[in-house]
Amino acid sequence: MGLRRMVYVIIKELSPSADEVIIVTSSLMKDMTSKTDMYRANAIRVLCRITDGTLLTQIERYLKQAIVDKNPVVASAALVSGIHLLQTNREIVKRWSNEVQEAVQSRAALVQFHALALLHQIRQNDRLAVNKLVSSLTRGSVRSPLAQCLLIRYTSQVIQESTNDTQTGDRPFYDFLEGCLRHKAEMVIFEAARAITELNGVTSRELTPAITVLQLFLSSSKPVLRFAAVRTLNKVAMSHPTAVTNCNIDMESLISDQNRSIATLAITTLLKTGNESSVDRLMKQITNFMSDIADEFKIVVVDAIRSLCLKFPLKHRSLMNFLSNILREEGGFEYKKAIVDSIVILIRDIPEAKESGLLHLCEFIEDCEFTYLSTQILHFLGIEGPKTSDPSKYIRYIYNRVHLENATVRAGAVSTLAKFGAMVDGLKPRIFVLLRRCLFDNDDEVRDRATLYLNTLGGDGAVVETDEGVKEFLFGSLDVPLVNLENSLKNYDPSEKAFDINSVPKDVKTQPLAEKKATSKKPTGLGAPPPGPPSTVDAYEKLLSSIPEFASFGKLFKSSAPVELTEAETEYAVNVVKHIFDGHVVFQYNCSNTIPEQLLENVTVIVDASEAEEFAEVDSKPLRQLPYDSPGQTFVAFEKPEGVSAVGKFSNMLRFIVKEVDPSTGEAEDDGVEDEYQLEDLELVAADYMLKVGVSNFRNAWESMGVDFEHVDEYGLGPRDSLAEAVNAVINLLGMQPCEGTEVVPPNSRSHTCLLSGVYIGNVKVLVRLQFGLDGPKDVAMKLAVRSEDETVSDAIHEIVASG
């Protein structure tokens, strides 16, 4: 018997091809009718693994009989085989519904479990059938705990779909879930509790029974139950922290649990649900706990502590001291970076924590072994240090880096010293002395920086009237993306004409302009310009200015990425680039003909602007010929109100004369037929009038912009799946550049601040500070603060959000 079972395994692994399978199928079909149940079960599994649709119809009768077989091993083998076959032979398996329905009533636990899984998969595309299945089974005919867990999941899906459809707040089958909390099997109890906690818009009343049973599991002797309970409560604490507070005493006892995963989840849950008075007690318990867990768990704890500090700002001293202490302990790079990032965020968001936080960072870099962290801390010190009440106390820490660190950190320290000298007049003489000492460093970068900053600040000790543009370049915010600056410098040809930083494109997105490979059959963004131009905007501007009809439109403000107007693998491939001028918009339709036997002539796009009332078509430029696999462009220009971010929808119809091409000679016929091809609609949105332009130091840029044209308001964004979804939606709506990594929302956050910068049409700089918070389980509230160089632009940003 053992050898025979090994043969079954070998056949499954070999998976014989169609011409070889006949060798074994006759033997396997014989085994399907064997008196030995183990042979029958294994033969069914193997046959269904190697069979095709033709053979399946021959053995279908045997499989139906096996599904209702009295032996549970045989029945389960047939049901599991049906689940696998459903992917390839769905129509055949669907004919087994009656037998599967009968197997659902089986007394064998695994048979009932597999039968329910198969029956649900057969009916999953028919919502009414799934509802009937759930309705019939929730009356108590399921005995198997495994099948009951499966039924709970299906019931939860039905509840979610029904709630989304009705919006009345009624939950069908909720009583069934609540009743499962009193089941004798622990797995069923937990599955029901978890399902209740994950319902959309679950209320405190609905949560209470689920939280009660999870609280009992916290004191279970089984580690798996303790882990499952505390992990579920940890998720609940993100949206309903008050509902979990009754479990805090039980979770405190889990801090010393031998299973470190359980202890970590208990700690982070307590940090989310604890009140201000319990912070100090928790910190004492965590201190002893941190040395026993791995870095990945420590990072989770650090993130939770940061959130707690933002929740209770008055406790910043004890929490900052805790972060400082663990920062000096042993740990890897990611762990130390998480701590440094948390301290930086607390310094920015809690003004009272600034000076103590900066000192903690200064003490850390004395022993920091990570170059990246040292340079980041020095950069941050250069931004925040000069703004404190006593900037001089940080100079010693910074200058020590010049003597005791590698060249990269030494260069960073020189830049930080120069920033203190530029921003604090009383420190200039001292900074000059320190920078002169750096002139004798053995590293070129350090010496060059020291020389540059001494010349900029006035190296002889006198306060000089340094050119404001130079100061802004060295110490202010850089309003062009670094990658664009790098590309422009690489493409700069040394000449008598100095490099002009204003020539660097400010659009953060660079679209590759080289023609795509012929196999793609897609039109390129540009057909004419050579590959590898300095920037997208430069290449487009050169192309458009060469067309007389558009030469009078002025300077090009922005060009969008290509927007596809056709589906893949169609006869004609068309995408469009939106070129934005101050008073005009030009649509560049990049077209490609993918049919070798056709030549298109006089290719134009007929644009219907009836849903874009502020636009008037002023000119168009047709494409004379469009041969096979040779992309070309046709243009349509519209006039719009000057300096206004007009929006609208445009319908597009590709119109052309098609001529048949002789494949043997490649020549087209003289006569052609006029034809049309419907394209997708095109929309101009508010984001098309905004350039993504980053700033290196948002706080400096924000403060230098001033409050003259600041506009602040609050908005309700309605229900969202997550805080991250709301943040991304607003970023995409405005089309601005996220700064300092604030587009990333930390896991489990209930509030978040996002910083955006950009240049609005008319070359108006705009800065935006977004503060998000969860208002209830799913509703997101947002505070929007806008600063710009023009009051009407600040108002326009708010109008975009209000109407979006």
Tab-separated table of N, CA, C and O in Angstrom, residues 1-16 23-24 27-28 31 39 42-43 46-47 50:
chain	number	residue	atom	x	y	z
A	1	MET	N	0.838	-1.214	0.000
A	1	MET	CA	0.000	0.000	0.000
A	1	MET	C	0.868	1.258	0.000
A	1	MET	O	0.583	2.231	-0.706
A	2	GLY	N	1.947	1.218	0.798
A	2	GLY	CA	2.841	2.379	0.849
A	2	GLY	C	3.495	2.660	-0.498
A	2	GLY	O	3.594	3.813	-0.934
A	3	LEU	N	3.933	1.585	-1.186
A	3	LEU	CA	4.565	1.752	-2.496
A	3	LEU	C	3.568	2.300	-3.514
A	3	LEU	O	3.894	3.162	-4.332
A	4	ARG	N	2.342	1.822	-3.416
A	4	ARG	CA	1.309	2.267	-4.359
A	4	ARG	C	1.012	3.761	-4.159
A	4	ARG	O	0.833	4.515	-5.125
A	5	ARG	N	0.958	4.194	-2.912
A	5	ARG	CA	0.711	5.618	-2.640
A	5	ARG	C	1.874	6.471	-3.159
A	5	ARG	O	1.675	7.595	-3.626
A	6	MET	N	3.107	5.923	-3.089
A	6	MET	CA	4.251	6.652	-3.627
A	6	MET	C	4.126	6.824	-5.146
A	6	MET	O	4.494	7.863	-5.705
A	7	VAL	N	3.593	5.815	-5.830
A	7	VAL	CA	3.377	5.920	-7.277
A	7	VAL	C	2.403	7.056	-7.589
A	7	VAL	O	2.593	7.822	-8.548
A	8	TYR	N	1.332	7.168	-6.771
A	8	TYR	CA	0.387	8.279	-6.965
A	8	TYR	C	1.108	9.630	-6.879
A	8	TYR	O	0.880	10.541	-7.677
A	9	VAL	N	1.961	9.773	-5.877
A	9	VAL	CA	2.690	11.037	-5.688
A	9	VAL	C	3.581	11.321	-6.897
A	9	VAL	O	3.639	12.453	-7.401
A	10	ILE	N	4.272	10.284	-7.370
A	10	ILE	CA	5.177	10.457	-8.505
A	10	ILE	C	4.402	10.909	-9.757
A	10	ILE	O	4.828	11.807	-10.484
A	11	ILE	N	3.241	10.301	-10.000
A	11	ILE	CA	2.440	10.669	-11.174
A	11	ILE	C	2.015	12.138	-11.091
A	11	ILE	O	2.063	12.884	-12.076
A	12	LYS	N	1.596	12.573	-9.898
A	12	LYS	CA	1.195	13.979	-9.730
A	12	LYS	C	2.365	14.919	-10.001
A	12	LYS	O	2.212	15.971	-10.632
A	13	GLU	N	3.547	14.544	-9.528
A	13	GLU	CA	4.711	15.403	-9.702
A	13	GLU	C	5.148	15.452	-11.163
A	13	GLU	O	5.567	16.493	-11.662
A	14	LEU	N	5.060	14.304	-11.865
A	14	LEU	CA	5.495	14.259	-13.266
A	14	LEU	C	4.530	14.994	-14.184
A	14	LEU	O	4.940	15.509	-15.221
A	15	SER	N	3.241	15.027	-13.813
A	15	SER	CA	2.203	15.663	-14.636
A	15	SER	C	2.370	15.307	-16.110
A	15	SER	O	2.782	16.126	-16.930
A	16	PRO	N	2.082	14.075	-16.486
A	16	PRO	CA	2.310	13.632	-17.879
A	16	PRO	C	1.536	14.472	-18.884
A	16	PRO	O	0.480	15.022	-18.574
A	23	ILE	N	-1.384	6.337	-20.644
A	23	ILE	CA	-0.660	5.189	-20.067
A	23	ILE	C	-1.142	4.898	-18.650
A	23	ILE	O	-1.219	3.749	-18.231
A	24	VAL	N	-1.481	5.971	-17.898
A	24	VAL	CA	-1.825	5.779	-16.487
A	24	VAL	C	-3.312	5.922	-16.204
A	24	VAL	O	-3.789	5.467	-15.166
A	27	SER	N	-5.333	2.660	-15.451
A	27	SER	CA	-5.038	2.109	-14.119
A	27	SER	C	-5.719	2.920	-13.032
A	27	SER	O	-6.285	2.380	-12.074
A	28	LEU	N	-5.658	4.254	-13.171
A	28	LEU	CA	-6.267	5.122	-12.159
A	28	LEU	C	-7.788	4.974	-12.153
A	28	LEU	O	-8.419	4.983	-11.091
A	31	ASP	N	-8.624	2.020	-10.242
A	31	ASP	CA	-8.496	2.253	-8.800
A	31	ASP	C	-9.669	3.058	-8.245
A	31	ASP	O	-9.989	2.958	-7.056
A	39	TYR	N	-7.116	3.787	-1.953
A	39	TYR	CA	-6.820	3.793	-3.378
A	39	TYR	C	-7.797	4.697	-4.119
A	39	TYR	O	-7.418	5.457	-5.015
A	42	ASN	N	-7.021	8.486	-3.457
A	42	ASN	CA	-5.804	8.956	-4.126
A	42	ASN	C	-5.948	8.944	-5.642
A	42	ASN	O	-5.427	9.830	-6.333
A	43	ALA	N	-6.635	7.934	-6.185
A	43	ALA	CA	-6.839	7.880	-7.635
A	43	ALA	C	-7.641	9.085	-8.115
A	43	ALA	O	-7.356	9.655	-9.179
A	46	VAL	N	-5.305	12.187	-8.126
A	46	VAL	CA	-4.331	12.168	-9.205
A	46	VAL	C	-5.013	12.367	-10.560
A	46	VAL	O	-4.541	13.139	-11.401
A	47	LEU	N	-6.114	11.674	-10.794
A	47	LEU	CA	-6.811	11.808	-12.078
A	47	LEU	C	-7.223	13.252	-12.343
A	47	LEU	O	-7.060	13.772	-13.451
A	50	ILE	N	-4.261	15.424	-13.477
A	50	ILE	CA	-3.636	15.250	-14.794
A	50	ILE	C	-4.634	15.218	-15.934
A	50	ILE	O	-4.233	15.162	-17.097
